Amino acid sequence: MPNAFSVNRREEGSVVILSLVGFLDAHTAPLFEKAIGDEHTSGRNEIVADCAGLTYISSAGLGVFMSFLEEIREAGGDLKLAAIIPKVYQVFEVLGFPALFDIAPSVEQALVNFSNGIRGGE
Amino acid sequence: MPSIEQTFTLQVPSSTVNLAMIREFVARVGGMAGFGENDVAKLELAVDEACANVIEHAYDSDTTKQVSVRATFDDEQIQIEIIDRGRGFDPSSIPQQDLDQLIAQRRSGGLGLRLIRTIMDDVQYQIVPGEKNELRMVKKIRKP
């Protein structure tokens, strides 16, 4: 399915890892919004979005990252992105995301950044 | 050899579920026009953004309405027109804000337009209130 999208969740200590798989567009963004919203509502504010399986993103998906970043940081956490494939990364880059988000090459690195208190966009 | 112009049209019900079909259509036509993989991906994104705007804003997700995508290319460029009969608005009237301002305001609006303007070489709107709205975008084919 060219518009399939799923979010898989796992925990690594205090950090929640949301693995995004497939196509994140205006049709599928509400699913991702709910996944992040659920974590934030339940007080889990250390989140890594594992983008290794994310093959497409449009502004609707980017908007979800943007709309939660401030609230999550104000709650003392961070929303980090990891393992973005080049085709998707070019979209993040066009909009200047690398200056605002902590984007790690791997989930492991994002976890290290959490333990070292490193945040993006500062 | 003279350049032969070819036109392809896709018309779908106004629903975000059809964005995937629209992207596949654009990818096929973009590939035929001679764009490389990266440029095809950018074209898909620009058209996705434009159609998502029409579906969600011009038509308020009314699936009884139709969105048309018409792609015309020759040796030099591809022109893609998105046509709807919904509530027209002039996107160029929306001020472009910095990303950190949008984040501070918890707003993500305007990102799609920013992507369209970055990706395409020329973007024009023609709005005939109550009749037809047309977004015309052009991207030049970069010769290897």
Short mmCIF file of N, CA and C in Angstrom, two decimals, chain A residues 9-17 39 43-48 107 111 114-115:
data_model
loop_
_atom_site.label_atom_id
_atom_site.label_comp_id
_atom_site.label_asym_id
_atom_site.label_seq_id
_atom_site.Cartn_x
_atom_site.Cartn_y
_atom_site.Cartn_z
N ARG A 9 5.82 1.15 19.16
CA ARG A 9 6.32 1.78 20.38
C ARG A 9 7.15 0.81 21.20
N ARG A 10 8.25 1.31 21.73
CA ARG A 10 8.98 0.52 22.73
C ARG A 10 9.65 1.48 23.71
N GLU A 11 10.09 0.94 24.82
CA GLU A 11 10.72 1.79 25.84
C GLU A 11 12.16 1.37 26.05
N GLU A 12 12.98 2.34 26.35
CA GLU A 12 14.38 2.10 26.67
C GLU A 12 14.66 2.96 27.90
N GLY A 13 14.53 2.36 29.08
CA GLY A 13 14.63 3.15 30.31
C GLY A 13 13.49 4.15 30.37
N SER A 14 13.84 5.43 30.56
CA SER A 14 12.79 6.45 30.65
C SER A 14 12.38 6.99 29.27
N VAL A 15 13.07 6.52 28.23
CA VAL A 15 12.82 7.06 26.89
C VAL A 15 11.83 6.17 26.12
N VAL A 16 10.90 6.83 25.45
CA VAL A 16 9.97 6.12 24.58
C VAL A 16 10.47 6.23 23.14
N ILE A 17 10.55 5.11 22.46
CA ILE A 17 10.98 5.12 21.05
C ILE A 17 9.77 4.80 20.19
N GLU A 39 1.73 9.97 24.54
CA GLU A 39 2.93 9.95 25.40
C GLU A 39 2.99 11.22 26.24
N GLY A 43 2.65 11.93 30.46
CA GLY A 43 3.84 12.40 31.15
C GLY A 43 5.14 11.83 30.63
N ARG A 44 5.10 11.13 29.49
CA ARG A 44 6.35 10.61 28.91
C ARG A 44 6.84 11.64 27.90
N ASN A 45 7.86 12.39 28.29
CA ASN A 45 8.31 13.49 27.45
C ASN A 45 9.74 13.32 26.92
N GLU A 46 10.28 12.13 27.09
CA GLU A 46 11.57 11.83 26.46
C GLU A 46 11.27 10.86 25.32
N ILE A 47 11.23 11.42 24.12
CA ILE A 47 10.74 10.64 22.97
C ILE A 47 11.76 10.67 21.83
N VAL A 48 12.01 9.50 21.27
CA VAL A 48 12.82 9.41 20.04
C VAL A 48 11.89 8.93 18.93
N VAL A 107 19.24 5.57 16.58
CA VAL A 107 18.47 5.58 17.83
C VAL A 107 19.43 5.52 19.02
N LEU A 111 19.71 8.07 22.19
CA LEU A 111 19.62 7.67 23.60
C LEU A 111 20.82 8.21 24.38
N PHE A 114 20.24 11.78 25.07
CA PHE A 114 19.33 11.97 26.21
C PHE A 114 20.10 11.84 27.52
N SER A 115 20.95 10.82 27.60
CA SER A 115 21.65 10.62 28.87
C SER A 115 22.68 11.71 29.12
#
